[in-house]
Every structure is written in C-alpha cells, then in structure tokens.
Coordinates of C-alpha atoms and ligand atoms in Angstrom, one line a residue:
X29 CA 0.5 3.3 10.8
X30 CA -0.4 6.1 8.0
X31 CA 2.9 6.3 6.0
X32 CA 3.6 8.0 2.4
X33 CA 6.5 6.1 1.0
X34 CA 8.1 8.0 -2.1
X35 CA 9.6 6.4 -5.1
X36 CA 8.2 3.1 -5.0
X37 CA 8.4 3.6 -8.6
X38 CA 10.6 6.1 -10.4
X39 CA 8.4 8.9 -12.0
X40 CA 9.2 7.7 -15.2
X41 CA 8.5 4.2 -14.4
X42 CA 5.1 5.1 -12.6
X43 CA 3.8 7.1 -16.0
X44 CA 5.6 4.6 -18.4
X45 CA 3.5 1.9 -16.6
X46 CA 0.3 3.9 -16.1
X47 CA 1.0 4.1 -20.6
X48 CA 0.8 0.6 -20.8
X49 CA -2.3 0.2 -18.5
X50 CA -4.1 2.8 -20.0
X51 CA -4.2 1.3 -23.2
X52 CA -5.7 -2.4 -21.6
X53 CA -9.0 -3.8 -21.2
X54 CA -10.8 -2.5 -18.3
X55 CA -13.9 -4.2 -16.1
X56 CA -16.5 -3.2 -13.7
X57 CA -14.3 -2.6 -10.6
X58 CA -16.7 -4.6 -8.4
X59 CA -14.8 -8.0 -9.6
X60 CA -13.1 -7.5 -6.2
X61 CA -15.8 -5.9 -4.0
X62 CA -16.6 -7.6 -0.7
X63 CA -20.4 -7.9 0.0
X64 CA -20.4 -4.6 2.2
X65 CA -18.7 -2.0 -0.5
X66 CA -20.2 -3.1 -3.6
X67 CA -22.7 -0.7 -3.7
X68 CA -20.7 2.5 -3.3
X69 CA -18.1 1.1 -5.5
X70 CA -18.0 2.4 -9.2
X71 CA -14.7 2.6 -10.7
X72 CA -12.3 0.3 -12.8
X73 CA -10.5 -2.3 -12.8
X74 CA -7.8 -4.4 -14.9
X75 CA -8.6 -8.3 -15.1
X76 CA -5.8 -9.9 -13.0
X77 CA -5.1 -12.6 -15.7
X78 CA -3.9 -10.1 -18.4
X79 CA 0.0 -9.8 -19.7
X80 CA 0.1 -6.6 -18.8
X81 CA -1.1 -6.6 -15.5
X82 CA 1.0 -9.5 -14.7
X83 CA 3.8 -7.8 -15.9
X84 CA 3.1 -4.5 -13.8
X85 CA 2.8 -7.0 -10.9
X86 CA 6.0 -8.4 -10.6
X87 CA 7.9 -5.4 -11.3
X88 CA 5.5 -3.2 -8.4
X89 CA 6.7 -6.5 -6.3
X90 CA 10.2 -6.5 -7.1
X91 CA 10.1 -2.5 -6.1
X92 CA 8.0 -3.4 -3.0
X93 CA 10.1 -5.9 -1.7
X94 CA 13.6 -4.2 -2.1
X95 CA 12.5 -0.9 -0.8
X96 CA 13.7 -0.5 3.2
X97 CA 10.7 2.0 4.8
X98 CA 7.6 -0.4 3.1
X99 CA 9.6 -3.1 4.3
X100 CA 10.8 -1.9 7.6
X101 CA 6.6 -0.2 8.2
X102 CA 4.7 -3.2 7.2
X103 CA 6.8 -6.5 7.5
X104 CA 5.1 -8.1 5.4
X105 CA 4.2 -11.9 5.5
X106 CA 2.0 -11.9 2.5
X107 CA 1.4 -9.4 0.2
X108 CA -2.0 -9.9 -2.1
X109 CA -1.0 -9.6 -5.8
X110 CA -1.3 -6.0 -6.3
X111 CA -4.1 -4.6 -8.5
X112 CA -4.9 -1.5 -10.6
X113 CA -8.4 0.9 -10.6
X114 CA -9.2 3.3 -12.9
X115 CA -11.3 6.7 -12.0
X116 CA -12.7 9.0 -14.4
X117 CA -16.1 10.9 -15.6
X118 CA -17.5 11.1 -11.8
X119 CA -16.4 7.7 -10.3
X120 CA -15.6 7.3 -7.3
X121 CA -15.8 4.5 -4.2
X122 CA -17.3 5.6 -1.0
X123 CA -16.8 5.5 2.5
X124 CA -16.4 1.8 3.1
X125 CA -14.0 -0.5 5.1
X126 CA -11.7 -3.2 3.4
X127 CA -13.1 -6.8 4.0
X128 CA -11.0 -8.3 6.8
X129 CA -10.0 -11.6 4.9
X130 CA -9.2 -11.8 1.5
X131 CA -9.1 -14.9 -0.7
X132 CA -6.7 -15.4 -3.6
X133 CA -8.4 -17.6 -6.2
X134 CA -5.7 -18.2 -8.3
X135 CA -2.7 -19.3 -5.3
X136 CA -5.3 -20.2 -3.5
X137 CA -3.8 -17.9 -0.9
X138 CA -6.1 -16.3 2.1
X139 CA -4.6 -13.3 4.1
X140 CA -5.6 -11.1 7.0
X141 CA -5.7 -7.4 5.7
X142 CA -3.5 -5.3 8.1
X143 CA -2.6 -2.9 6.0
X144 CA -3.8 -1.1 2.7
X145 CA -2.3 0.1 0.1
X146 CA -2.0 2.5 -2.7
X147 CA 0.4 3.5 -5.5
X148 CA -0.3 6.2 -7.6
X149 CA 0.4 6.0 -10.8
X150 CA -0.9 9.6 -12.1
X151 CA 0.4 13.0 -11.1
X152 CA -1.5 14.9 -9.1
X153 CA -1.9 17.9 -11.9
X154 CA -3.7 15.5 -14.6
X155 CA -7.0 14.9 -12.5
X156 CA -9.2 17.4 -10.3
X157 CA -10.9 15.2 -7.0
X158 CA -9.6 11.3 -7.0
X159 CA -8.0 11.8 -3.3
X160 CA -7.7 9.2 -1.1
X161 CA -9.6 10.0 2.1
X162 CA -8.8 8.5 4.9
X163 CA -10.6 8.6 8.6
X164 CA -8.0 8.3 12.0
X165 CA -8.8 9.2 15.2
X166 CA -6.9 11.9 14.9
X167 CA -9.3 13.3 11.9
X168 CA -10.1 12.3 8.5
X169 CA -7.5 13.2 6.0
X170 CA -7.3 13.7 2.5
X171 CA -4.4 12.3 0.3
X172 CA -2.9 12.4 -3.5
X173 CA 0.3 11.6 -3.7
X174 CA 2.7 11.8 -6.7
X175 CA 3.6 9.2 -9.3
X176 CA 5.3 6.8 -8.2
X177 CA 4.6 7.1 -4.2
X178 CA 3.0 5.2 -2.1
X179 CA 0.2 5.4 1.1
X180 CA 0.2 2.3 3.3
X181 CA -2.8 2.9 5.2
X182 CA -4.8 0.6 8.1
X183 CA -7.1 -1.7 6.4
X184 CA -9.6 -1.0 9.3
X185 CA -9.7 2.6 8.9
X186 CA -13.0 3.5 7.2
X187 CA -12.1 5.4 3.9
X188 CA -13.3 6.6 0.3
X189 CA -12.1 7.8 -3.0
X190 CA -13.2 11.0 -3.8
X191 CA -14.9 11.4 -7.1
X192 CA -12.6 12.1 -10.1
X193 CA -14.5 15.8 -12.1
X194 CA -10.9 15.9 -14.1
X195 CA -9.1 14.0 -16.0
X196 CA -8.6 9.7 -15.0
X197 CA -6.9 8.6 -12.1
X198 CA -4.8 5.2 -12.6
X199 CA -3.4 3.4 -9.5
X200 CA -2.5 0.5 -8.0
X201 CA -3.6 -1.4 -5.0
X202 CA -3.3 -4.0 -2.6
X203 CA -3.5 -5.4 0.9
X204 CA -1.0 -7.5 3.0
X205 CA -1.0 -9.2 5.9
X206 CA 1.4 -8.1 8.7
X207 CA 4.5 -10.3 10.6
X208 CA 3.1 -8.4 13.5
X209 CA -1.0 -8.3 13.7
X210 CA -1.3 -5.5 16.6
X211 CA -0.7 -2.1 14.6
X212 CA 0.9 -0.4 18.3
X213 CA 3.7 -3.3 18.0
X214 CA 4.6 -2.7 14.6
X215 CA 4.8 0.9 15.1
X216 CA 7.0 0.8 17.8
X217 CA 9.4 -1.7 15.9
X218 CA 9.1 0.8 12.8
X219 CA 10.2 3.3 15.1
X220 CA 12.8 1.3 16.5
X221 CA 14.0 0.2 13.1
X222 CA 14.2 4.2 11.7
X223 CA 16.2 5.2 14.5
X224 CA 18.7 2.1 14.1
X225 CA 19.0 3.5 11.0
X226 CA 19.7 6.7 11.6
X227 CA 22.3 5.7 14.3
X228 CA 24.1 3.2 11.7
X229 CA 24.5 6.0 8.9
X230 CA 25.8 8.0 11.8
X231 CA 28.7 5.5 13.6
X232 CA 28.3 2.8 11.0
X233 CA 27.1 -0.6 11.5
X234 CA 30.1 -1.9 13.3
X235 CA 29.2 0.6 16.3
X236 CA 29.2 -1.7 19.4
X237 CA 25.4 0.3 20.4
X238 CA 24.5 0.1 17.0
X239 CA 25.1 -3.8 16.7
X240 CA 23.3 -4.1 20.4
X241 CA 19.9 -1.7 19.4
X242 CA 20.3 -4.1 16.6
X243 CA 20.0 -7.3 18.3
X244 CA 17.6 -5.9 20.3
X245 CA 15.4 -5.0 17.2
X246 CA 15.5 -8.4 16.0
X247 CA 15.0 -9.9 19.2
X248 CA 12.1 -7.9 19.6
X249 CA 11.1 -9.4 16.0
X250 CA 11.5 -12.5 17.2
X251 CA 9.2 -12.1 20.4
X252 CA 6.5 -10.3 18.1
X253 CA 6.2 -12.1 14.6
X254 CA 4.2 -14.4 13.2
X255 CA 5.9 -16.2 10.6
Ligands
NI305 NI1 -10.8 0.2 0.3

C-alpha cells in the first residue's frame, strides 16, 4: 500500500501550521533514531513535549481520523503521536528502514510499524531536493507532495530523504500500527471499501447490493482484524 491522500490539511492550514512550527525550538533529529539509522540521519526535529507541537498534534489527529481514504487504506489501531522534521542547508536522511517496533515513552504505548507516514507541510516550489524516495518492487520512486497531502507508505520498504540544496522542508511524520498486519489483506479490503463507495454514491446506501458488499466488507473486517 503506496497511497498519496490529498487535503489532510487545507493548504492554508498546512502553511499556517508549518508558521507556527517554524518559529519553535528545534533538536538534533536523532532524538527518535533507532540504532540502525542514526548514522545517516541528519535533519530536525521538534521536542514532542512543546505547546506547539502538542497543539499541531491533535489537530493533524483530528484531520487524520475523520478523513475516509487514510482511514479506509490504513485502519488504523494505533497511530504513534505524529511528529515534525525539519530539512535545510544539505540535510537529509538516507536510505534506511523504519525500526519495526516503536515505543512511546510518554503513554507508555508500543506499536508494530505497518505503515509510514508523511504530511507535508511545505509546497513543493519553496525547496529544491527534500523528496521522499521510496524503494517497491516495482522500482524506487521519488515523491513531494503539496501542502497539506499526505504519503502513507510501507514501513518495511527501504527509503531516504533526499537532501534539501533549496530552501527548508517542514513535515510531519508518523507510524501506525494496522487492524490488519498482512499488507495484501488490507489492500484488498481498501479496494473493496473504494468500490463500495463508488457503488453507494451511485444507487445510494439503501441499494439492497450496496447494503450486501457492505456486510460483506465488514464481515470480511471481522475475519481479518486485530482489535
Ligand atoms: Ni523512515
């Protein structure tokens, strides 16, 4: 599952909240590093415990959580609080995979990373390099999205943030942990899910096929979660 999810955030909310970060106190980004991608990690990052992290954090979560294709692609059990990097002047993170587990000191929470994920919070135009790359068996890819959208990406794909020769690159980031761990089950519920959809804009949700794919979807939810 490689998805680009616009308008996570409004273009105005996206640049209004990369404002507000901009103008915070930034660390050494390898706060968060696990052991294997410290060394080609050298970017920054905002201190989880500030106001105006927090504050970013619940509204990226409020977004997140009432927006149907994230919630449809990932169905997510947990979602690690999301955090923000900073690239400028050269930096960059290299190729590197994202640790499998990740611990939460503060909820004391530990998740499985199934998927990845990053919000841009700068338009493309205001920084030269900064794309995500990302390698699929179907070939290494490189992305920058606009403001405001989103790439939800495999947490075991092996990937790198090119370095930034323009400008800074703000964005935010997180992992989650899956309802559904196999990535071929979730796509096919995705898919599923999309086509419901579809059908119920069409016939409306009252549509005796449209309530049977339906229970058939959730049924299929039922056989496949992990709750
Ligand atoms: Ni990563």
């Amino acid at each position: 599952m490689l998805l680009a999810i616009p308008d996570i955030l409004s273009r105005e909310q996206a640049l209004a909240m990369r404002a507000e970060l901009e103008a915070a106190d930034w660390v050494d980004g390898n706060v968060t590093s696990g052991s294997g991608s410290a060394s080609v990690k050298r970017n920054r990052q905002l201190p989880e415990q500030g106001a105006v992290t927090q504050a970013a954090q619940a509204q990226i979560t409020e977004a997140l959580m009432a927006n149907a294709a994230f919630l449809s692609a990932a169905l997510p059990h947990t979602v690690f609080p999301p955090l923000f990097n900073r690239y400028g002047g050269g930096e960059t993170f290299g190729l590197h995979v994202d640790n499998s587990i990740r611990f939460h000191g503060p909820s004391g929470a530990r998740i499985r990373t199934d998927l990845s994920a990053t919000l841009f919070l700068t338009d493309p135009e205001d920084y030269d390099g900064g794309e995500l790359e990302i390698e699929a068996h179907s070939g290494t890819k490189r992305y920058k999205l606009p403001a405001g959208h989103m790439l939800l990406y495999p947490s075991t794909s092996l990937h790198q943030v090119i370095s930034v020769t323009r400008g800074e690159r703000i964005s935010c980031f997180f992992w989650l942990q899956s309802l559904v761990a196999d990535p071929g089950e979730r796509e096919l519920l995705f898919d599923l899910d999309q086509t419901v959809q579809t059908l119920s804009a069409e016939r409306g949700k009252a549509d005796r096929e449209v309530l049977r794919l339906t229970q058939i979807y959730h049924n299929l939810v039922r056989k496949l979660a992990q709750v």
